[in-house]
Amino acid sequence: LDHDHYRHHPGRGRTPHITNPRYVQRDVTYLNVQPGARVLEIGTGSGYSGALLARLTGPTGAVTSVDMDAYLARWANAIHHQDGTPAIRCHTANGTAGYPLDAPYDRIGAWCAPPLLPQAWVDQITENGRIVTTLPVAPVADISVLAVLTVTGDRPEVEHLDLGSYIDA
């Protein structure tokens, strides 16, 4: 998948917020998306990560992507349509509330940093579903980590922690 195609699309121009593709691929790998999975992506951005997720879910899966920026969501939808990526739909919404209309999800990938793990995400994920998000560790010096969580019995359990963070939600 060509990252530059999403970073600087000829019809849209340069996307204002771009995450290093190495981190995108790392975090998508942590999600461990399987064919047929239902995925919620929080932070549509350029559309690159959503396209990766749609490839992983395959034709029987579905990716719902939300972004607070209507312009980015519209353009990502246009690029996905132009590229023939039907397994993804982008919406304008505040991702901290998840996206209950398409829930439940097998995976939730948040490319933003909420102040706490939103209960809505826990409520909208399937049993043994996985959430990958940046979470705060300490308010001093604004320290955060990337957390890989598995939700079992409505209880999130930390599976893995890594360095890296996204913009605040």
mmCIF file of N, CA and C in Angstrom, residues 2-19 21 45-48 71-72 75-76 79 82-83:
data_model
loop_
_atom_site.group_PDB
_atom_site.id
_atom_site.type_symbol
_atom_site.label_atom_id
_atom_site.label_comp_id
_atom_site.label_asym_id
_atom_site.label_seq_id
_atom_site.Cartn_x
_atom_site.Cartn_y
_atom_site.Cartn_z
ATOM 1 N N ASP A 2 0.670 2.155 -0.906
ATOM 2 C CA ASP A 2 1.522 3.331 -1.063
ATOM 3 C C ASP A 2 1.103 4.440 -0.094
ATOM 4 N N HIS A 3 1.922 4.646 0.933
ATOM 5 C CA HIS A 3 1.649 5.686 1.934
ATOM 6 C C HIS A 3 1.547 7.070 1.292
ATOM 7 N N ASP A 4 2.391 7.350 0.313
ATOM 8 C CA ASP A 4 2.388 8.667 -0.338
ATOM 9 C C ASP A 4 1.065 8.963 -1.046
ATOM 10 N N HIS A 5 0.399 7.928 -1.534
ATOM 11 C CA HIS A 5 -0.906 8.102 -2.189
ATOM 12 C C HIS A 5 -1.907 8.739 -1.231
ATOM 13 N N TYR A 6 -1.808 8.424 0.040
ATOM 14 C CA TYR A 6 -2.713 8.970 1.054
ATOM 15 C C TYR A 6 -2.173 10.260 1.664
ATOM 16 N N ARG A 7 -0.865 10.349 1.769
ATOM 17 C CA ARG A 7 -0.247 11.523 2.390
ATOM 18 C C ARG A 7 -0.425 12.775 1.553
ATOM 19 N N HIS A 8 -0.289 12.625 0.261
ATOM 20 C CA HIS A 8 -0.415 13.776 -0.637
ATOM 21 C C HIS A 8 -1.219 13.350 -1.858
ATOM 22 N N HIS A 9 -2.525 13.349 -1.698
ATOM 23 C CA HIS A 9 -3.408 12.949 -2.787
ATOM 24 C C HIS A 9 -3.527 14.108 -3.773
ATOM 25 N N PRO A 10 -3.463 13.850 -5.086
ATOM 26 C CA PRO A 10 -3.496 14.928 -6.078
ATOM 27 C C PRO A 10 -4.759 15.807 -5.995
ATOM 28 N N GLY A 11 -5.889 15.236 -5.639
ATOM 29 C CA GLY A 11 -7.113 16.028 -5.579
ATOM 30 C C GLY A 11 -7.273 16.811 -4.295
ATOM 31 N N ARG A 12 -6.670 16.334 -3.223
ATOM 32 C CA ARG A 12 -6.825 16.955 -1.912
ATOM 33 C C ARG A 12 -5.638 17.796 -1.520
ATOM 34 N N GLY A 13 -4.460 17.408 -1.975
ATOM 35 C CA GLY A 13 -3.245 18.059 -1.505
ATOM 36 C C GLY A 13 -2.681 17.303 -0.316
ATOM 37 N N ARG A 14 -1.799 17.954 0.403
ATOM 38 C CA ARG A 14 -1.108 17.334 1.544
ATOM 39 C C ARG A 14 -2.056 17.212 2.742
ATOM 40 N N THR A 15 -2.035 16.056 3.394
ATOM 41 C CA THR A 15 -2.811 15.846 4.613
ATOM 42 C C THR A 15 -2.073 16.536 5.758
ATOM 43 N N PRO A 16 -2.787 17.337 6.567
ATOM 44 C CA PRO A 16 -2.107 18.122 7.604
ATOM 45 C C PRO A 16 -1.495 17.296 8.734
ATOM 46 N N HIS A 17 -2.088 16.163 9.108
ATOM 47 C CA HIS A 17 -1.583 15.356 10.218
ATOM 48 C C HIS A 17 -1.235 13.962 9.712
ATOM 49 N N ILE A 18 0.030 13.658 9.720
ATOM 50 C CA ILE A 18 0.497 12.366 9.212
ATOM 51 C C ILE A 18 1.312 11.658 10.291
ATOM 52 N N THR A 19 0.993 10.406 10.511
ATOM 53 C CA THR A 19 1.773 9.569 11.418
ATOM 54 C C THR A 19 2.783 8.795 10.587
ATOM 55 N N PRO A 21 4.552 6.071 8.841
ATOM 56 C CA PRO A 21 3.974 4.787 8.437
ATOM 57 C C PRO A 21 4.531 3.595 9.216
ATOM 58 N N GLY A 45 -7.728 10.376 9.669
ATOM 59 C CA GLY A 45 -6.528 10.996 9.100
ATOM 60 C C GLY A 45 -6.537 10.952 7.587
ATOM 61 N N SER A 46 -5.441 10.518 7.009
ATOM 62 C CA SER A 46 -5.292 10.499 5.550
ATOM 63 C C SER A 46 -6.064 9.355 4.899
ATOM 64 N N GLY A 47 -6.430 8.333 5.679
ATOM 65 C CA GLY A 47 -7.097 7.149 5.135
ATOM 66 C C GLY A 47 -6.167 5.961 4.976
ATOM 67 N N TYR A 48 -4.859 6.182 5.164
ATOM 68 C CA TYR A 48 -3.871 5.125 4.967
ATOM 69 C C TYR A 48 -4.091 3.942 5.915
ATOM 70 N N TYR A 71 -13.623 17.225 6.910
ATOM 71 C CA TYR A 71 -12.874 17.308 5.666
ATOM 72 C C TYR A 71 -12.055 16.028 5.448
ATOM 73 N N LEU A 72 -11.347 15.578 6.484
ATOM 74 C CA LEU A 72 -10.539 14.353 6.361
ATOM 75 C C LEU A 72 -11.419 13.131 6.126
ATOM 76 N N TRP A 75 -12.655 13.173 2.480
ATOM 77 C CA TRP A 75 -11.604 12.846 1.521
ATOM 78 C C TRP A 75 -11.190 11.378 1.612
ATOM 79 N N ALA A 76 -11.111 10.860 2.812
ATOM 80 C CA ALA A 76 -10.754 9.440 2.948
ATOM 81 C C ALA A 76 -11.819 8.570 2.274
ATOM 82 N N ILE A 79 -11.205 8.752 -1.468
ATOM 83 C CA ILE A 79 -10.029 7.985 -1.895
ATOM 84 C C ILE A 79 -10.326 6.483 -1.831
ATOM 85 N N GLN A 82 -12.527 5.651 -4.766
ATOM 86 C CA GLN A 82 -11.726 5.703 -5.999
ATOM 87 C C GLN A 82 -10.816 4.476 -6.116
ATOM 88 N N ASP A 83 -10.279 4.008 -4.981
ATOM 89 C CA ASP A 83 -9.353 2.872 -4.986
ATOM 90 C C ASP A 83 -10.065 1.526 -4.963
#
